[in-house]
Amino acid sequence: MSTAKSVTLGDVASVAGVSLSTASRALNGGGRISEDTRRRVKEASDRLGFQPNALARSFALGRSQTIGVLTQNASGVFTAPVLIGATMELGRMNQALLIRDARFDAATLNENVARLQARRIDGVVLIGDGLNYSLPSVTSLFRVPVAYAFGLTSESDDASFNPDAEMAGRLAATHLLETRRRRIAHITAGLDDPASRGRAHGFGRALAEAGLEQVGGKPLSGGWTFEWGVEATTRLLASGTEVDAIFCGNDQIALGAESAIRAAGLSVPRDVALIGVDNWEGMITSDSARLTTIDPCLQDVGAAAARSLGADEAWSPGAHLVPCRLIVRSTT
């Protein structure tokens, strides 16, 4: 039985009407080649179904096309979407991955760093487990670019990518104002938490710009839990303070607040509108499909960090904020 002949780079060059070296540079993204030539070679490659040899490509580019991915807690509810976003983006960039998880153990992380140092890699993505956990800086340990996702290090020049917490607060306030709510409270975790503090700051500024002050003049601060949402909302309603909306620091708090509102004989959203932050299905029950929320777009965070290591991306140090997104449902 005969087998079909594999399409070669020479076949692509012949169809595109260019030299072998030009075809190579056009497909590998190198050299000074006109966009018209690059497009012609790409069209020929796609038409013929050409699949470049990964090893040959890495030699041609002088790179291994392999990225090391270090995680602090790969199975974490919030880490998982960041990791998915990073791996999907690296796959789109035709990069191979070496993934190693530390499970919050410093010794394991050091061992994983040493293992990557022994490999020929083109870059490193270190994924944390949220802004409340400080990431160790490993930038100086590698000769290749290092990007940090979903976490911060103590080094201001480290390139880090995180959800825009202030934007989350601003989006929540703006949406509630647009629904004609004017007596708006904010229930969140402790303001020593960077995410909680950022959301509270964006929320407060948006209200101030509209000439309003949040109910009570400041957030009700406690924890990230359903139980805190119940406790804080029960206390707020029992005080007799007029309130027609509550911005909750996360979806768990919002679900607790909803429970307390209904227990008080009030209706959501007719009497009190609710909005949370997260939109992560693994954290909440199926009933949460009713909840208006701010999606921190964690897959986008991972993708942005991965993309910063690409040859076509202008790598820049410092903190980078990734936009979040409002999802409107029935609680507003």
Short mmCIF file of C-alpha atoms in Angstrom, two decimals:
data_model
loop_
_atom_site.label_atom_id
_atom_site.label_comp_id
_atom_site.label_asym_id
_atom_site.label_seq_id
_atom_site.Cartn_x
_atom_site.Cartn_y
_atom_site.Cartn_z
CA MET A 1 0.00 0.00 0.00
CA SER A 2 1.44 3.39 -0.96
CA THR A 3 1.62 6.30 1.43
CA ALA A 4 1.08 9.95 0.55
CA LYS A 5 4.23 11.99 0.20
CA SER A 6 4.74 14.51 3.02
CA VAL A 7 4.53 18.15 2.01
CA THR A 8 7.92 19.82 2.38
CA LEU A 9 9.01 23.39 2.84
CA GLY A 10 10.37 23.19 -0.73
CA ASP A 11 6.85 22.46 -1.99
CA VAL A 12 5.55 25.53 -0.19
CA ALA A 13 8.36 27.69 -1.60
CA SER A 14 7.66 26.43 -5.13
CA VAL A 15 3.93 27.15 -4.98
CA ALA A 16 4.54 30.59 -3.40
CA GLY A 17 7.21 31.41 -5.99
CA VAL A 18 9.93 32.20 -3.46
CA SER A 19 13.25 30.73 -2.37
CA LEU A 20 13.51 28.07 0.32
CA SER A 21 15.15 30.53 2.74
CA THR A 22 12.45 33.14 2.14
CA ALA A 23 9.71 30.58 2.79
CA SER A 24 11.45 29.58 6.02
CA ARG A 25 11.75 33.16 7.23
CA ALA A 26 8.17 33.94 6.27
CA LEU A 27 6.75 31.02 8.26
CA ASN A 28 9.09 31.49 11.23
CA GLY A 29 8.43 35.21 11.57
CA GLY A 30 12.03 36.27 10.99
CA GLY A 31 13.88 38.47 8.53
CA ARG A 32 12.86 41.48 6.50
CA ILE A 33 10.09 40.19 4.29
CA SER A 34 7.19 42.14 2.81
CA GLU A 35 3.74 41.46 4.18
CA ASP A 36 2.62 40.44 0.69
CA THR A 37 5.33 37.77 0.49
CA ARG A 38 4.61 36.57 4.03
CA ARG A 39 0.91 36.32 3.19
CA ARG A 40 1.59 34.43 -0.07
CA VAL A 41 3.78 31.89 1.71
CA LYS A 42 1.21 31.43 4.46
CA GLU A 43 -1.56 30.85 1.92
CA ALA A 44 0.56 28.27 0.09
CA SER A 45 1.38 26.55 3.38
CA ASP A 46 -2.28 26.37 4.39
CA ARG A 47 -3.39 25.17 0.96
CA LEU A 48 -0.84 22.36 0.91
CA GLY A 49 -1.41 21.41 4.55
CA PHE A 50 2.25 21.90 5.40
CA GLN A 51 3.24 20.93 8.95
CA PRO A 52 6.68 22.28 9.90
CA ASN A 53 9.07 20.03 11.77
CA ALA A 54 9.19 21.38 15.32
CA LEU A 55 12.83 20.42 15.87
CA ALA A 56 13.94 21.95 12.59
CA ARG A 57 11.95 25.07 13.35
CA SER A 58 13.59 25.44 16.77
CA PHE A 59 17.05 25.18 15.18
CA ALA A 60 16.11 27.74 12.53
CA LEU A 61 14.86 30.19 15.14
CA GLY A 62 17.63 29.53 17.63
CA ARG A 63 14.96 28.83 20.27
CA SER A 64 13.57 25.69 21.85
CA GLN A 65 9.95 26.81 21.56
CA THR A 66 9.41 25.53 25.09
CA ILE A 67 8.04 27.56 28.00
CA GLY A 68 8.33 26.55 31.64
CA VAL A 69 5.14 27.02 33.68
CA LEU A 70 5.50 27.07 37.46
CA THR A 71 2.41 27.06 39.67
CA GLN A 72 1.99 27.56 43.40
CA ASN A 73 -1.30 25.64 43.52
CA ALA A 74 -2.32 24.14 40.18
CA SER A 75 -5.56 22.62 41.53
CA GLY A 76 -6.77 25.85 43.16
CA VAL A 77 -10.24 27.01 42.15
CA PHE A 78 -8.93 30.37 40.94
CA THR A 79 -5.54 29.12 39.73
CA ALA A 80 -7.10 26.64 37.30
CA PRO A 81 -8.59 29.19 34.87
CA VAL A 82 -5.34 31.19 34.89
CA LEU A 83 -3.41 28.03 34.01
CA ILE A 84 -5.93 27.14 31.30
CA GLY A 85 -5.61 30.61 29.78
CA ALA A 86 -1.81 30.44 29.78
CA THR A 87 -1.62 26.94 28.29
CA MET A 88 -4.19 27.73 25.58
CA GLU A 89 -2.31 30.88 24.57
CA LEU A 90 1.04 29.08 24.53
CA GLY A 91 -0.53 26.37 22.38
CA ARG A 92 -1.77 29.02 19.98
CA MET A 93 1.81 30.32 19.83
CA ASN A 94 3.05 26.78 19.01
CA GLN A 95 5.01 26.58 22.24
CA ALA A 96 5.64 23.35 24.12
CA LEU A 97 5.09 23.42 27.89
CA LEU A 98 6.87 22.07 30.95
CA ILE A 99 4.45 22.42 33.89
CA ARG A 100 5.53 21.97 37.50
CA ASP A 101 3.46 22.57 40.64
CA ALA A 102 4.90 23.55 44.04
CA ARG A 103 1.77 22.99 46.18
CA PHE A 104 2.73 26.06 48.24
CA ASP A 105 5.98 24.36 49.28
CA ALA A 106 9.08 26.59 49.00
CA ALA A 107 11.48 23.67 48.73
CA THR A 108 9.44 22.12 45.90
CA LEU A 109 9.37 25.44 44.08
CA ASN A 110 13.15 25.75 44.36
CA GLU A 111 13.54 22.22 43.02
CA ASN A 112 11.21 23.03 40.11
CA VAL A 113 13.22 26.17 39.32
CA ALA A 114 16.43 24.11 39.27
CA ARG A 115 14.85 21.58 36.91
CA LEU A 116 13.84 24.33 34.49
CA GLN A 117 17.29 25.92 34.72
CA ALA A 118 18.71 22.65 33.45
CA ARG A 119 16.44 22.75 30.38
CA ARG A 120 16.73 24.89 27.27
CA ILE A 121 13.60 27.02 27.62
CA ASP A 122 12.57 30.33 26.05
CA GLY A 123 10.65 31.78 28.98
CA VAL A 124 8.90 31.14 32.29
CA VAL A 125 5.38 31.84 33.56
CA LEU A 126 4.94 31.70 37.34
CA ILE A 127 1.27 31.46 38.37
CA GLY A 128 0.25 32.41 41.89
CA ASP A 129 -2.97 31.87 43.83
CA GLY A 130 -4.20 35.44 44.19
CA LEU A 131 -2.99 38.86 45.26
CA ASN A 132 -3.09 37.89 48.92
CA TYR A 133 -0.17 35.49 48.45
CA SER A 134 3.24 37.02 47.72
CA LEU A 135 5.12 35.30 44.91
CA PRO A 136 8.87 34.71 45.18
CA SER A 137 10.79 36.52 42.45
CA VAL A 138 12.72 34.07 40.28
CA THR A 139 13.52 36.53 37.47
CA SER A 140 17.21 36.80 38.37
CA LEU A 141 17.54 33.01 38.28
CA PHE A 142 16.82 32.76 34.55
CA ARG A 143 18.42 34.20 31.41
CA VAL A 144 15.05 34.24 29.66
CA PRO A 145 11.98 36.44 30.27
CA VAL A 146 9.82 35.60 33.29
CA ALA A 147 6.17 36.64 33.60
CA TYR A 148 4.01 36.39 36.73
CA ALA A 149 0.26 35.77 36.64
CA PHE A 150 -2.31 36.14 39.43
CA GLY A 151 0.18 37.33 42.02
CA LEU A 152 2.77 39.98 42.86
CA THR A 153 6.41 39.81 43.84
CA SER A 154 8.42 42.26 45.91
CA GLU A 155 10.38 43.30 42.80
CA SER A 156 8.67 46.23 41.06
CA ASP A 157 10.38 45.43 37.75
CA ASP A 158 8.90 41.93 37.57
CA ALA A 159 6.30 41.69 34.80
CA SER A 160 3.06 40.72 36.56
CA PHE A 161 -0.46 40.29 35.16
CA ASN A 162 -3.52 40.53 37.40
CA PRO A 163 -7.25 41.32 37.26
CA ASP A 164 -8.06 45.03 37.48
CA ALA A 165 -9.62 45.10 40.95
CA GLU A 166 -10.45 48.82 40.83
CA MET A 167 -12.21 48.31 37.52
CA ALA A 168 -14.36 45.61 39.15
CA GLY A 169 -15.53 48.06 41.82
CA ARG A 170 -16.14 50.80 39.28
CA LEU A 171 -18.15 48.51 36.99
CA ALA A 172 -20.31 47.40 39.92
CA ALA A 173 -21.04 50.96 41.06
CA THR A 174 -21.74 52.21 37.54
CA HIS A 175 -24.16 49.36 36.84
CA LEU A 176 -26.08 49.91 40.09
CA LEU A 177 -26.30 53.63 39.41
CA GLU A 178 -27.61 52.93 35.91
CA THR A 179 -30.38 50.82 37.48
CA ARG A 180 -31.35 53.93 39.53
CA ARG A 181 -30.04 52.65 42.84
CA ARG A 182 -28.86 55.42 45.17
CA ARG A 183 -28.56 53.87 48.65
CA ILE A 184 -25.76 51.42 47.97
CA ALA A 185 -23.79 49.50 50.59
CA HIS A 186 -20.56 47.55 50.18
CA ILE A 187 -19.83 44.28 52.00
CA THR A 188 -16.40 42.80 51.49
CA ALA A 189 -13.42 41.06 53.10
CA GLY A 190 -10.77 42.87 55.14
CA LEU A 191 -9.24 45.84 53.36
CA ASP A 192 -5.76 44.47 54.06
CA ASP A 193 -6.49 42.08 51.17
CA PRO A 194 -5.27 43.75 47.92
CA ALA A 195 -8.23 42.52 45.85
CA SER A 196 -10.75 43.67 48.46
CA ARG A 197 -9.01 47.02 48.82
CA GLY A 198 -8.85 47.60 45.07
CA ARG A 199 -12.52 46.78 44.53
CA ALA A 200 -13.54 49.02 47.43
CA HIS A 201 -11.45 51.89 46.09
CA GLY A 202 -12.90 51.68 42.57
CA PHE A 203 -16.43 51.42 43.97
CA GLY A 204 -16.02 54.39 46.31
CA ARG A 205 -14.50 56.61 43.61
CA ALA A 206 -17.30 55.85 41.14
CA LEU A 207 -19.94 56.76 43.72
CA ALA A 208 -18.10 59.94 44.68
CA GLU A 209 -17.93 61.01 41.04
CA ALA A 210 -21.72 60.60 40.92
CA GLY A 211 -22.06 62.80 44.02
CA LEU A 212 -23.00 59.91 46.31
CA GLU A 213 -21.54 58.22 49.37
CA GLN A 214 -21.88 54.53 50.13
CA VAL A 215 -24.24 53.55 52.92
CA GLY A 216 -22.45 53.87 56.26
CA GLY A 217 -19.63 55.87 54.69
CA LYS A 218 -17.32 52.84 54.44
CA PRO A 219 -17.39 49.12 53.57
CA LEU A 220 -18.55 46.47 56.01
CA SER A 221 -15.37 44.40 56.22
CA GLY A 222 -15.13 40.79 57.34
CA GLY A 223 -14.33 37.68 55.30
CA TRP A 224 -14.87 36.18 51.86
CA THR A 225 -17.56 33.76 53.09
CA PHE A 226 -21.29 33.11 52.64
CA GLU A 227 -21.63 33.35 56.43
CA TRP A 228 -20.15 36.86 56.48
CA GLY A 229 -22.60 37.89 53.76
CA VAL A 230 -25.51 36.70 55.92
CA GLU A 231 -24.16 38.34 59.10
CA ALA A 232 -23.30 41.69 57.54
CA THR A 233 -26.57 41.99 55.62
CA THR A 234 -28.66 40.98 58.64
CA ARG A 235 -26.88 43.64 60.69
CA LEU A 236 -27.34 46.24 57.95
CA LEU A 237 -31.08 45.60 57.58
CA ALA A 238 -31.66 45.45 61.34
CA SER A 239 -30.07 48.88 61.78
CA GLY A 240 -32.95 50.49 59.95
CA THR A 241 -30.59 52.10 57.45
CA GLU A 242 -32.21 52.58 54.07
CA VAL A 243 -30.48 50.47 51.42
CA ASP A 244 -31.58 49.60 47.88
CA ALA A 245 -28.46 47.82 46.61
CA ILE A 246 -25.40 45.98 47.89
CA PHE A 247 -22.08 45.51 46.11
CA CYS A 248 -20.49 42.36 47.50
CA GLY A 249 -16.73 41.73 47.32
CA ASN A 250 -17.29 38.25 45.91
CA ASP A 251 -20.10 35.91 44.88
CA GLN A 252 -20.06 33.96 48.13
CA ILE A 253 -20.79 37.12 50.12
CA ALA A 254 -23.51 38.03 47.61
CA LEU A 255 -25.24 34.66 48.00
CA GLY A 256 -25.15 35.10 51.78
CA ALA A 257 -26.58 38.60 51.42
CA GLU A 258 -29.38 37.25 49.22
CA SER A 259 -30.27 34.68 51.89
CA ALA A 260 -30.46 37.38 54.59
CA ILE A 261 -32.56 39.69 52.40
CA ARG A 262 -35.12 36.98 51.70
CA ALA A 263 -35.15 35.97 55.38
CA ALA A 264 -36.11 39.55 56.21
CA GLY A 265 -39.15 39.26 53.93
CA LEU A 266 -37.65 41.45 51.20
CA SER A 267 -37.28 40.76 47.51
CA VAL A 268 -34.21 40.69 45.23
CA PRO A 269 -33.91 42.83 43.16
CA ARG A 270 -37.17 44.74 43.76
CA ASP A 271 -36.23 45.89 47.27
CA VAL A 272 -32.47 45.33 47.23
CA ALA A 273 -30.31 44.69 44.17
CA LEU A 274 -27.21 42.53 44.49
CA ILE A 275 -23.95 42.28 42.57
CA GLY A 276 -20.89 40.14 43.32
CA VAL A 277 -17.46 39.40 41.88
CA ASP A 278 -16.03 36.08 40.54
CA ASN A 279 -18.39 34.33 38.13
CA TRP A 280 -16.49 31.11 38.74
CA GLU A 281 -18.84 28.15 38.62
CA GLY A 282 -16.61 25.93 40.72
CA MET A 283 -17.07 28.29 43.66
CA ILE A 284 -20.85 28.63 43.66
CA THR A 285 -24.06 26.63 43.34
CA SER A 286 -26.23 26.35 40.26
CA ASP A 287 -28.57 28.93 41.78
CA SER A 288 -25.85 31.51 41.12
CA ALA A 289 -27.00 31.73 37.52
CA ARG A 290 -29.30 34.45 38.87
CA LEU A 291 -26.46 36.53 40.26
CA THR A 292 -25.20 39.65 38.53
CA THR A 293 -21.43 39.58 38.90
CA ILE A 294 -18.09 40.93 37.73
CA ASP A 295 -15.99 38.35 35.91
CA PRO A 296 -12.26 38.90 36.66
CA CYS A 297 -11.48 37.13 33.35
CA LEU A 298 -8.81 34.90 34.86
CA GLN A 299 -8.22 33.02 31.61
CA ASP A 300 -7.34 36.38 30.04
CA VAL A 301 -4.87 36.99 32.87
CA GLY A 302 -3.03 33.73 32.12
CA ALA A 303 -3.15 34.40 28.38
CA ALA A 304 -1.71 37.91 28.80
CA ALA A 305 1.21 36.60 30.85
CA ALA A 306 1.93 33.89 28.26
CA ARG A 307 1.62 36.32 25.37
CA SER A 308 4.18 38.66 26.96
CA LEU A 309 6.83 36.00 26.33
CA GLY A 310 6.14 35.83 22.60
CA ALA A 311 8.71 36.95 20.06
CA ASP A 312 6.22 39.41 18.53
CA GLU A 313 5.24 40.96 21.87
CA ALA A 314 6.97 44.02 23.30
CA TRP A 315 7.93 42.68 26.72
CA SER A 316 7.68 45.32 29.43
CA PRO A 317 8.41 45.09 33.16
CA GLY A 318 6.09 46.17 35.95
CA ALA A 319 2.45 45.55 36.85
CA HIS A 320 -0.12 45.01 34.10
CA LEU A 321 -3.87 45.08 34.81
CA VAL A 322 -6.22 42.89 32.78
CA PRO A 323 -9.79 44.22 32.23
CA CYS A 324 -12.72 42.48 33.87
CA ARG A 325 -16.30 42.17 32.59
CA LEU A 326 -19.81 42.85 33.91
CA ILE A 327 -22.31 39.98 33.60
CA VAL A 328 -25.88 41.15 34.16
CA ARG A 329 -28.38 38.66 35.55
CA SER A 330 -31.62 38.81 37.50
CA THR A 331 -30.34 40.10 40.88
CA THR A 332 -30.08 43.62 39.46
#
